Short mmCIF file of C-alpha atoms and ligand atoms in Angstrom, two decimals:
data_model
loop_
_atom_site.label_atom_id
_atom_site.label_comp_id
_atom_site.label_asym_id
_atom_site.label_seq_id
_atom_site.Cartn_x
_atom_site.Cartn_y
_atom_site.Cartn_z
CA MET C 101 -98.90 105.35 76.84
CA ALA C 102 -98.46 107.09 80.28
CA ASN C 103 -100.70 105.96 83.02
CA ALA C 104 -102.40 107.74 85.83
CA ASN C 105 -100.51 105.72 88.53
CA THR C 106 -97.71 107.84 89.70
CA THR C 107 -95.86 105.16 91.72
CA ALA C 108 -93.72 103.38 88.96
CA PRO C 109 -94.04 99.32 89.65
CA SER C 110 -91.07 97.89 91.46
CA ILE C 111 -89.10 95.25 89.93
CA ALA C 112 -86.73 92.94 91.81
CA ILE C 113 -84.26 90.64 89.97
CA VAL C 114 -83.04 87.41 91.71
CA THR C 115 -79.90 86.05 90.17
CA LEU C 116 -78.48 82.51 90.40
CA GLY C 117 -75.75 80.73 88.66
CA CYS C 118 -72.64 82.23 87.04
CA ALA C 119 -71.19 85.52 86.53
CA LYS C 120 -72.63 85.68 83.01
CA ASN C 121 -76.21 85.50 84.62
CA GLU C 122 -75.05 88.44 86.82
CA VAL C 123 -74.19 90.50 83.66
CA ASP C 124 -77.46 89.60 82.21
CA SER C 125 -79.42 90.61 85.32
CA GLN C 126 -77.66 93.98 85.33
CA GLU C 127 -78.44 94.50 81.74
CA MET C 128 -82.21 93.59 82.28
CA ALA C 129 -82.29 95.89 85.45
CA VAL C 130 -80.70 98.88 83.42
CA LYS C 131 -83.41 98.37 80.70
CA LEU C 132 -86.12 98.57 83.36
CA ALA C 133 -84.78 101.42 85.23
CA ARG C 134 -84.41 103.62 82.19
CA ALA C 135 -87.99 102.62 81.07
CA GLY C 136 -89.04 104.21 84.41
CA TYR C 137 -89.52 101.01 86.64
CA ALA C 138 -88.20 101.13 90.22
CA VAL C 139 -85.56 98.57 90.52
CA THR C 140 -85.47 97.23 94.06
CA ARG C 141 -83.10 94.40 95.66
CA ASP C 142 -86.05 93.06 98.07
CA PRO C 143 -88.39 90.54 96.35
CA GLU C 144 -90.95 90.95 99.22
CA GLU C 145 -91.99 94.42 98.09
CA ALA C 146 -91.67 94.07 94.42
CA ASP C 147 -94.56 94.08 92.12
CA VAL C 148 -92.75 91.89 89.63
CA ILE C 149 -89.87 89.43 90.61
CA ILE C 150 -87.66 88.29 87.80
CA LEU C 151 -85.86 85.06 88.71
CA ASN C 152 -82.82 84.60 86.51
CA THR C 153 -82.13 80.96 86.67
CA CYS C 154 -79.09 78.68 86.12
CA SER C 155 -79.62 75.17 84.57
CA PHE C 156 -76.44 73.85 83.25
CA ILE C 157 -76.37 70.74 85.62
CA GLN C 158 -78.98 69.03 87.79
CA VAL C 159 -77.98 70.57 90.90
CA ALA C 160 -78.30 74.24 89.53
CA THR C 161 -81.70 73.19 88.03
CA GLU C 162 -82.81 72.04 91.58
CA GLU C 163 -81.68 75.28 93.20
CA SER C 164 -83.42 77.18 90.62
CA ILE C 165 -86.91 75.18 91.35
CA ASP C 166 -86.40 75.55 95.03
CA THR C 167 -85.77 79.39 94.83
CA PHE C 168 -88.85 79.59 92.56
CA PHE C 169 -90.99 77.84 94.98
CA GLU C 170 -89.62 79.99 97.87
CA LEU C 171 -90.60 83.23 95.84
CA ALA C 172 -93.98 81.79 94.89
CA GLY C 173 -94.70 81.42 98.59
CA LEU C 174 -94.12 84.95 99.41
CA GLU C 175 -97.19 86.78 100.71
CA ARG C 176 -97.66 89.23 97.84
CA VAL C 177 -97.40 86.48 95.17
CA VAL C 178 -99.73 84.27 96.94
CA GLY C 179 -102.24 87.28 97.24
CA GLY C 180 -101.82 87.86 93.56
CA GLU C 181 -100.46 91.37 94.08
CA SER C 182 -97.09 90.38 92.84
CA LYS C 183 -95.95 88.24 89.69
CA ILE C 184 -92.95 86.10 88.97
CA VAL C 185 -90.94 85.95 85.82
CA LEU C 186 -88.87 82.82 85.13
CA ALA C 187 -85.81 84.00 82.96
CA GLY C 188 -82.49 82.77 81.97
CA CYS C 189 -81.16 79.29 81.45
CA MET C 190 -84.03 76.94 82.76
CA PRO C 191 -86.52 78.49 80.13
CA SER C 192 -83.76 78.27 77.40
CA ARG C 193 -83.17 74.60 78.47
CA TYR C 194 -86.70 73.28 79.02
CA GLY C 195 -88.73 75.59 77.02
CA ALA C 196 -92.54 74.95 77.11
CA ASP C 197 -92.13 71.76 79.27
CA LEU C 198 -91.71 74.41 82.15
CA GLU C 199 -95.03 76.20 81.38
CA ALA C 200 -96.96 73.11 82.51
CA GLU C 201 -94.59 72.33 85.61
CA LEU C 202 -94.41 75.99 86.99
CA SER C 203 -97.68 77.33 86.47
CA GLU C 204 -97.23 79.87 89.25
CA ALA C 205 -94.91 81.91 87.05
CA SER C 206 -96.61 84.63 84.76
CA ALA C 207 -94.09 84.65 82.08
CA PHE C 208 -90.92 82.70 80.84
CA VAL C 209 -88.22 84.44 79.32
CA PRO C 210 -85.16 82.52 77.74
CA CYS C 211 -81.74 83.91 77.35
CA SER C 212 -82.62 85.01 73.81
CA ARG C 213 -85.46 87.15 74.81
CA GLU C 214 -83.95 88.98 77.82
CA ASP C 215 -83.69 92.01 75.51
CA ASP C 216 -87.47 92.31 75.62
CA ILE C 217 -87.85 92.30 79.22
CA VAL C 218 -89.57 95.72 79.42
CA GLU C 219 -92.41 94.62 77.13
CA VAL C 220 -92.62 91.39 79.07
CA VAL C 221 -93.23 93.36 82.24
CA ALA C 222 -95.41 95.92 80.45
CA ASP C 223 -97.61 93.03 79.28
CA LEU C 224 -97.81 91.74 82.91
CA LEU C 225 -98.70 95.33 84.30
CA PRO C 226 -100.69 97.10 81.23
CA ASP C 227 -102.36 99.60 83.51
CA ARG C 228 -99.14 100.54 85.33
CA VAL C 229 -96.70 101.39 82.48
CA PRO C 230 -94.59 104.12 83.90
CA GLU C 231 -93.14 107.11 82.34
CA PRO C 232 -89.66 106.53 81.08
CA ALA C 233 -86.86 107.81 83.35
CA ILE C 234 -85.47 111.24 82.44
CA LEU C 235 -82.11 110.18 81.35
CA GLU C 236 -78.78 112.04 81.45
CA PRO C 237 -76.97 113.19 78.34
CA ASP C 238 -74.83 109.96 78.38
CA GLY C 239 -78.27 107.92 78.21
CA THR C 240 -77.98 106.71 81.83
CA ILE C 241 -80.46 107.46 84.78
CA GLY C 242 -77.24 108.97 86.55
CA ALA C 243 -73.82 108.16 87.63
CA ASN C 244 -75.17 105.54 90.23
CA GLU C 245 -76.90 103.49 87.80
CA TYR C 246 -74.39 100.54 87.75
CA ALA C 247 -74.43 100.70 91.59
CA LEU C 248 -78.31 100.66 91.59
CA THR C 249 -78.52 97.91 88.95
CA THR C 250 -75.62 95.34 89.65
CA ALA C 251 -76.54 92.10 90.74
CA GLY C 252 -73.04 91.67 92.29
CA ASP C 253 -72.07 92.63 96.00
CA SER C 254 -69.69 95.28 95.27
CA PRO C 255 -70.00 98.84 93.11
CA PHE C 256 -66.32 98.34 92.58
CA VAL C 257 -66.03 95.43 90.68
CA ALA C 258 -67.83 94.37 87.40
CA TYR C 259 -68.01 91.58 84.97
CA VAL C 260 -67.91 92.25 81.22
CA LYS C 261 -69.22 89.59 78.88
CA ILE C 262 -67.06 89.40 75.58
CA SER C 263 -68.94 86.71 73.70
CA ASP C 264 -71.71 84.23 74.21
CA GLY C 265 -72.30 80.76 73.30
CA CYS C 266 -70.12 77.93 72.50
CA ASP C 267 -69.22 75.56 69.60
CA ARG C 268 -66.86 73.29 71.34
CA MET C 269 -69.43 70.64 72.19
CA CYS C 270 -67.75 69.04 75.21
CA SER C 271 -69.53 65.82 75.36
CA TYR C 272 -70.91 66.44 79.10
CA CYS C 273 -71.99 70.00 78.65
CA THR C 274 -75.45 71.63 78.11
CA ILE C 275 -74.11 75.17 77.64
CA PRO C 276 -74.20 75.06 74.04
CA PHE C 277 -77.88 73.84 73.80
CA ILE C 278 -78.75 76.82 76.36
CA ARG C 279 -76.58 79.59 75.12
CA GLY C 280 -76.23 78.59 71.35
CA ARG C 281 -73.31 79.24 68.84
CA TYR C 282 -70.20 81.05 69.72
CA HIS C 283 -70.30 84.87 68.81
CA SER C 284 -67.93 87.42 69.76
CA TYR C 285 -69.12 90.80 70.99
CA SER C 286 -67.41 93.71 69.15
CA LEU C 287 -64.60 95.60 70.06
CA ASP C 288 -66.64 98.95 70.22
CA GLU C 289 -69.51 97.22 72.43
CA ILE C 290 -66.94 95.89 75.06
CA THR C 291 -65.13 99.00 75.17
CA ALA C 292 -68.33 100.95 75.75
CA ASP C 293 -69.53 98.61 78.27
CA VAL C 294 -66.07 99.02 80.12
CA ALA C 295 -66.22 102.79 79.90
CA TYR C 296 -69.70 102.76 81.42
CA LYS C 297 -68.60 100.65 84.44
CA VAL C 298 -65.40 102.56 84.70
CA LYS C 299 -67.43 105.98 84.77
CA SER C 300 -69.65 104.43 87.50
CA GLY C 301 -66.54 103.89 89.91
CA VAL C 302 -65.56 100.39 88.89
CA ARG C 303 -61.95 99.35 89.71
CA GLU C 304 -61.81 95.81 88.46
CA ILE C 305 -63.21 94.29 85.46
CA THR C 306 -63.30 90.51 84.98
CA LEU C 307 -63.80 89.67 81.27
CA ILE C 308 -66.00 86.55 80.90
CA ALA C 309 -67.77 84.20 78.32
CA GLN C 310 -67.75 80.31 77.91
CA ASP C 311 -64.86 80.51 75.79
CA THR C 312 -62.86 83.77 76.34
CA GLY C 313 -59.83 82.58 74.36
CA ARG C 314 -61.68 82.57 71.22
CA TRP C 315 -62.54 86.31 71.20
CA GLY C 316 -62.20 88.07 67.88
CA GLN C 317 -61.53 84.77 65.80
CA ASP C 318 -64.98 84.90 64.21
CA PHE C 319 -64.52 88.38 62.88
CA GLU C 320 -63.92 88.95 59.17
CA GLU C 321 -60.68 90.74 60.27
CA ARG C 322 -59.57 88.33 62.95
CA SER C 323 -58.48 89.67 66.34
CA SER C 324 -57.58 87.92 69.37
CA LEU C 325 -58.16 87.97 73.14
CA ALA C 326 -54.60 89.49 73.61
CA ALA C 327 -55.36 92.43 71.36
CA LEU C 328 -58.48 93.06 73.42
CA MET C 329 -56.78 92.92 76.61
CA ASP C 330 -53.83 95.12 75.55
CA HIS C 331 -56.27 97.72 74.09
CA LEU C 332 -58.39 97.84 77.39
CA ALA C 333 -55.41 97.73 79.85
CA LYS C 334 -54.02 100.92 77.94
CA ARG C 335 -57.40 102.79 77.55
CA PHE C 336 -58.21 102.28 81.16
CA PRO C 337 -54.89 102.26 83.03
CA GLN C 338 -56.59 102.85 86.47
CA THR C 339 -58.55 99.72 86.28
CA TRP C 340 -57.60 96.06 87.03
CA PHE C 341 -58.53 93.60 84.28
CA ARG C 342 -58.80 89.84 84.81
CA VAL C 343 -60.04 87.11 82.34
CA MET C 344 -61.53 83.77 83.20
CA TYR C 345 -62.54 80.61 81.41
CA ILE C 346 -59.84 80.40 78.88
CA GLN C 347 -59.47 77.07 77.33
CA PRO C 348 -55.74 75.53 77.22
CA GLU C 349 -55.65 76.37 73.34
CA GLY C 350 -56.49 79.88 74.19
CA VAL C 351 -53.33 80.57 76.29
CA THR C 352 -50.92 82.06 73.47
CA ASP C 353 -47.63 83.55 73.79
CA GLU C 354 -49.33 86.93 72.50
CA LEU C 355 -51.58 86.85 75.59
CA LEU C 356 -48.60 86.06 77.94
CA GLN C 357 -46.78 88.90 76.55
CA VAL C 358 -49.56 91.21 77.06
CA PHE C 359 -49.95 90.11 80.69
CA GLY C 360 -46.37 90.89 81.04
CA ASP C 361 -46.62 94.44 79.47
CA ASN C 362 -49.62 95.82 81.47
CA GLU C 363 -49.27 96.22 85.30
CA ASN C 364 -52.94 96.51 85.42
CA ILE C 365 -53.76 93.24 84.02
CA CYS C 366 -54.17 90.65 86.89
CA ARG C 367 -51.50 87.76 86.58
CA TYR C 368 -54.13 85.36 86.85
CA LEU C 369 -55.40 82.47 84.59
CA ASP C 370 -58.42 80.51 84.95
CA ILE C 371 -57.93 77.39 82.43
CA PRO C 372 -60.43 74.65 82.76
CA PHE C 373 -58.47 71.31 81.98
CA GLN C 374 -61.48 69.23 83.36
CA HIS C 375 -59.08 66.04 83.44
CA ALA C 376 -55.71 64.73 82.71
CA ALA C 377 -56.11 61.38 81.17
CA LYS C 378 -56.16 61.25 77.29
CA PRO C 379 -58.86 58.57 77.15
CA VAL C 380 -61.07 60.54 79.30
CA LEU C 381 -60.48 63.81 77.66
CA ARG C 382 -61.38 62.19 74.28
CA ALA C 383 -64.68 60.87 75.59
CA MET C 384 -65.27 64.45 76.94
CA ASN C 385 -64.44 65.61 73.32
CA ARG C 386 -61.76 67.81 74.46
CA ARG C 387 -57.98 67.82 73.68
CA GLY C 388 -54.66 67.58 75.57
CA ASN C 389 -53.39 65.26 78.06
CA ALA C 390 -51.34 65.49 81.41
CA ASP C 391 -47.93 66.12 79.76
CA ALA C 392 -49.21 68.94 77.33
CA PHE C 393 -50.92 70.72 80.25
CA LEU C 394 -47.84 70.25 82.65
CA LYS C 395 -45.78 71.79 79.62
CA LEU C 396 -48.24 74.68 79.14
CA ILE C 397 -48.22 75.36 83.05
CA ALA C 398 -44.36 75.43 83.32
CA HIS C 399 -44.20 77.74 80.20
CA ILE C 400 -46.81 80.11 81.61
CA ARG C 401 -44.88 80.44 85.19
CA GLU C 402 -41.62 80.83 83.08
CA THR C 403 -43.17 83.74 81.07
CA VAL C 404 -45.31 85.22 83.65
CA PRO C 405 -43.67 85.07 87.07
CA ASP C 406 -46.07 85.09 90.20
CA VAL C 407 -48.93 84.13 88.02
CA THR C 408 -51.77 82.45 89.75
CA LEU C 409 -53.45 79.53 88.14
CA ARG C 410 -56.95 78.11 88.69
CA THR C 411 -58.66 75.25 87.05
CA THR C 412 -61.76 73.16 86.96
CA LEU C 413 -61.90 69.29 87.04
CA ILE C 414 -64.55 66.69 86.72
CA ALA C 415 -64.19 63.44 88.62
CA GLY C 416 -66.24 60.25 88.00
CA PHE C 417 -66.58 60.87 84.23
CA PRO C 418 -68.34 57.83 82.61
CA GLY C 419 -65.59 55.25 81.91
CA GLU C 420 -63.20 56.60 84.13
CA THR C 421 -61.00 53.86 85.43
CA GLU C 422 -59.06 53.78 88.80
CA GLU C 423 -55.62 54.21 86.67
CA GLN C 424 -57.15 57.10 84.71
CA PHE C 425 -58.31 58.57 88.19
CA ALA C 426 -54.70 58.08 89.58
CA GLU C 427 -53.42 59.77 86.49
CA LEU C 428 -55.56 62.89 87.58
CA ILE C 429 -54.25 62.66 90.95
CA ASP C 430 -50.68 62.58 89.79
CA PHE C 431 -51.48 65.74 87.38
CA ILE C 432 -52.77 67.84 90.53
CA GLU C 433 -49.63 66.82 92.57
CA SER C 434 -47.19 67.81 89.80
CA ALA C 435 -49.18 70.78 88.62
CA GLU C 436 -49.44 72.49 92.03
CA LEU C 437 -52.29 74.83 91.04
CA ASP C 438 -53.23 77.74 93.25
CA TYR C 439 -56.95 77.03 93.01
CA VAL C 440 -59.13 74.08 91.81
CA GLY C 441 -62.94 73.91 91.26
CA VAL C 442 -64.09 70.14 91.25
CA PHE C 443 -67.20 68.77 90.10
CA PRO C 444 -68.39 65.11 90.39
CA TYR C 445 -69.63 64.22 86.96
CA SER C 446 -73.39 65.29 86.34
CA ARG C 447 -75.42 63.17 83.86
CA GLU C 448 -77.23 65.70 81.91
CA ASP C 449 -80.13 64.71 79.67
CA GLY C 450 -79.59 65.52 75.94
CA THR C 451 -75.67 65.33 76.21
CA ARG C 452 -73.65 62.58 74.55
CA ALA C 453 -71.81 61.70 77.75
CA ALA C 454 -75.13 60.74 79.29
CA GLU C 455 -75.56 57.98 76.94
CA LEU C 456 -72.01 56.50 77.33
CA GLU C 457 -71.83 52.93 78.89
CA ASP C 458 -69.72 52.60 81.91
CA GLN C 459 -71.48 55.41 84.18
CA VAL C 460 -69.51 55.62 87.24
CA ASP C 461 -71.33 54.82 90.51
CA GLU C 462 -72.60 57.95 92.34
CA GLU C 463 -70.73 56.92 95.57
CA VAL C 464 -67.45 56.47 93.69
CA LYS C 465 -67.87 59.73 91.96
CA GLN C 466 -68.54 61.62 95.38
CA GLU C 467 -65.43 60.00 96.71
CA ARG C 468 -63.22 60.74 93.99
CA ALA C 469 -64.34 64.39 93.83
CA GLN C 470 -63.69 64.73 97.62
CA GLU C 471 -60.07 63.04 97.08
CA VAL C 472 -59.52 65.62 94.37
CA ARG C 473 -60.96 68.44 96.83
CA ASP C 474 -58.62 67.45 99.69
CA LEU C 475 -55.47 67.30 97.77
CA ALA C 476 -56.20 70.49 95.84
CA ASP C 477 -56.90 72.15 99.05
CA SER C 478 -53.81 71.16 100.67
CA ILE C 479 -51.76 72.46 97.81
CA SER C 480 -53.69 75.80 97.73
CA ALA C 481 -53.15 76.37 101.42
CA ALA C 482 -49.44 75.80 101.03
CA ARG C 483 -49.24 78.21 98.02
CA ILE C 484 -51.20 80.73 99.62
CA ALA C 485 -49.13 80.69 102.87
CA ASP C 486 -46.13 81.13 100.60
CA ARG C 487 -47.41 84.79 99.87
CA VAL C 488 -46.52 85.76 103.52
CA GLY C 489 -43.93 88.56 103.52
CA LYS C 490 -44.85 89.55 99.89
CA ARG C 491 -45.96 93.05 99.15
CA ILE C 492 -49.17 93.08 97.05
CA PRO C 493 -51.73 95.56 95.94
CA VAL C 494 -55.45 95.04 97.30
CA LEU C 495 -58.47 96.57 96.13
CA VAL C 496 -60.54 97.51 99.25
CA LEU C 497 -64.17 96.28 98.84
CA GLY C 498 -65.96 96.85 102.17
CA CYS C 499 -66.26 96.43 105.80
CA GLU C 500 -67.49 93.44 107.84
CA GLU C 501 -69.99 93.80 110.46
CA ASP C 502 -67.34 94.02 113.19
CA GLY C 503 -65.82 96.91 111.16
CA GLN C 504 -62.82 94.83 109.61
CA LEU C 505 -61.87 96.11 106.19
CA PHE C 506 -61.49 93.52 103.44
CA GLY C 507 -60.71 93.35 99.73
CA ARG C 508 -59.14 91.29 97.05
CA ALA C 509 -55.64 91.11 95.69
CA GLN C 510 -54.68 90.43 91.94
CA CYS C 511 -54.36 86.76 92.67
CA GLN C 512 -57.98 86.26 94.21
CA ALA C 513 -60.76 86.25 91.65
CA PRO C 514 -64.21 87.37 92.60
CA ASP C 515 -66.72 84.91 94.08
CA VAL C 516 -64.26 82.02 94.16
CA ASP C 517 -60.82 82.57 95.74
CA GLY C 518 -61.34 84.28 99.20
CA VAL C 519 -60.72 87.57 100.51
CA THR C 520 -57.80 89.71 102.12
CA TYR C 521 -58.14 91.54 105.53
CA VAL C 522 -56.45 94.91 105.48
CA SER C 523 -55.93 97.66 108.15
CA ALA C 524 -56.26 100.75 106.16
CA GLY C 525 -58.03 102.26 103.14
CA LYS C 526 -61.59 102.78 102.10
CA PRO C 527 -63.83 100.72 99.58
CA GLY C 528 -62.80 101.55 96.12
CA ASP C 529 -58.96 102.18 97.07
CA ILE C 530 -56.17 100.06 95.86
CA VAL C 531 -53.77 99.72 98.68
CA GLU C 532 -50.19 98.38 98.80
CA ILE C 533 -49.94 95.61 101.65
CA GLU C 534 -47.43 93.28 103.18
CA VAL C 535 -48.98 89.81 103.74
CA THR C 536 -48.67 88.98 107.38
CA GLY C 537 -50.87 85.96 107.57
CA THR C 538 -53.11 83.42 105.69
CA LEU C 539 -55.87 81.02 106.74
CA MET C 540 -56.80 78.51 103.85
CA TYR C 541 -57.87 80.84 101.23
CA GLU C 542 -58.05 84.10 103.27
CA MET C 543 -55.01 86.39 103.67
CA GLU C 544 -54.35 89.31 105.95
CA GLY C 545 -51.87 92.25 105.76
CA GLU C 546 -50.51 95.63 106.89
S1 SF4 P 624 -66.02 74.76 76.42
FE1 SF4 P 624 -67.10 75.01 78.35
S2 SF4 P 624 -69.18 76.01 77.85
FE2 SF4 P 624 -68.00 75.04 75.78
S3 SF4 P 624 -68.95 73.07 75.56
FE3 SF4 P 624 -67.16 72.86 76.76
S4 SF4 P 624 -67.58 72.86 79.02
FE4 SF4 P 624 -69.43 73.70 77.70
#
């Protein structure tokens, strides 16, 4: 149903939350672009604004609501010329309740319905359905399709989701209720996604999911994350591969072997321990304890020298005593991790932890989180400073306003670990540098 209107409606996607949302936004943008819509990065000029929300904790939900009302206040939205679609985790978590609360939205698209985004937009603008784009033989709108549609800030880096959902049911977590049961994506799907991004000029691929270490275990013919990473690293030797969100149980010797065998796999492991005191971990419905985690860390460092380790920790979980918090502090001191993300416990409706007795006082939670933050930062700064004099490869990503080139090394994950300033190279190049200085998370080199 082609319409008389030649100017295709423009669609802007505003992405909040995690890297998984970035992937979902890019996939929605590709569908819309191939259907003939004009994808724009400027919500002010868009005919439809898709807000891809995050809602796993209260703070994220509040940010999504604030952003929604900011967009609802835009001139063209107020004037009725532009419509807002609320997508992602908030409609998945709150469903119909939202429609009453956020009546300014013209449509609500939970994660499970994002594949229908073209129909949703067509229903909103029935008189302006564009002619589908003329696609290249490879089915894309052109070699720059990824660069045009990525929600990320660089065309040289990309995330690839390898599974969705989670079955672990950690007692504080809402994600299983938002993203559903765990299911791996197939090897062919993932390989095709990587090939598409590599063909578009991407040099670094970060594999993501809620539970990356579980990849392939739900297949009839079981496989493993190690097999997947080995396959990708050998199939795309010019591309860096990184993996995030591996639960402790997912770090196998097979995986560490693959890290050692493939130069283009970043020697970087992000393992969310969440806590170290056994009673707290059990109340979180998680396994392990400080000793087991320290043994795992020692084994990883023995098997993969120069490995960079990141974790996530929660402070102030219900029932956490002074002694258990002290055990967490001792663990951080002994583990000496390179990077630590720390959250004060967030009491989330619908989770089992929210019903637990002995909720920790908000002030105490914040104090404990700050204490963990300060200690972890001091350890990170020292470990990063130890890199001075080392020769490392850096993927050049861009130029700052003052012309300073920057990039990231294999020991720096996107969006969380800072950048490296370099003196030569152009965006997309991988250059060898000698680290000459560091400042907290940032590095510089010749
Ligand atoms: S493993 Fe992660 S996503 Fe899954 S329930 Fe636990 S915290 Fe949530």
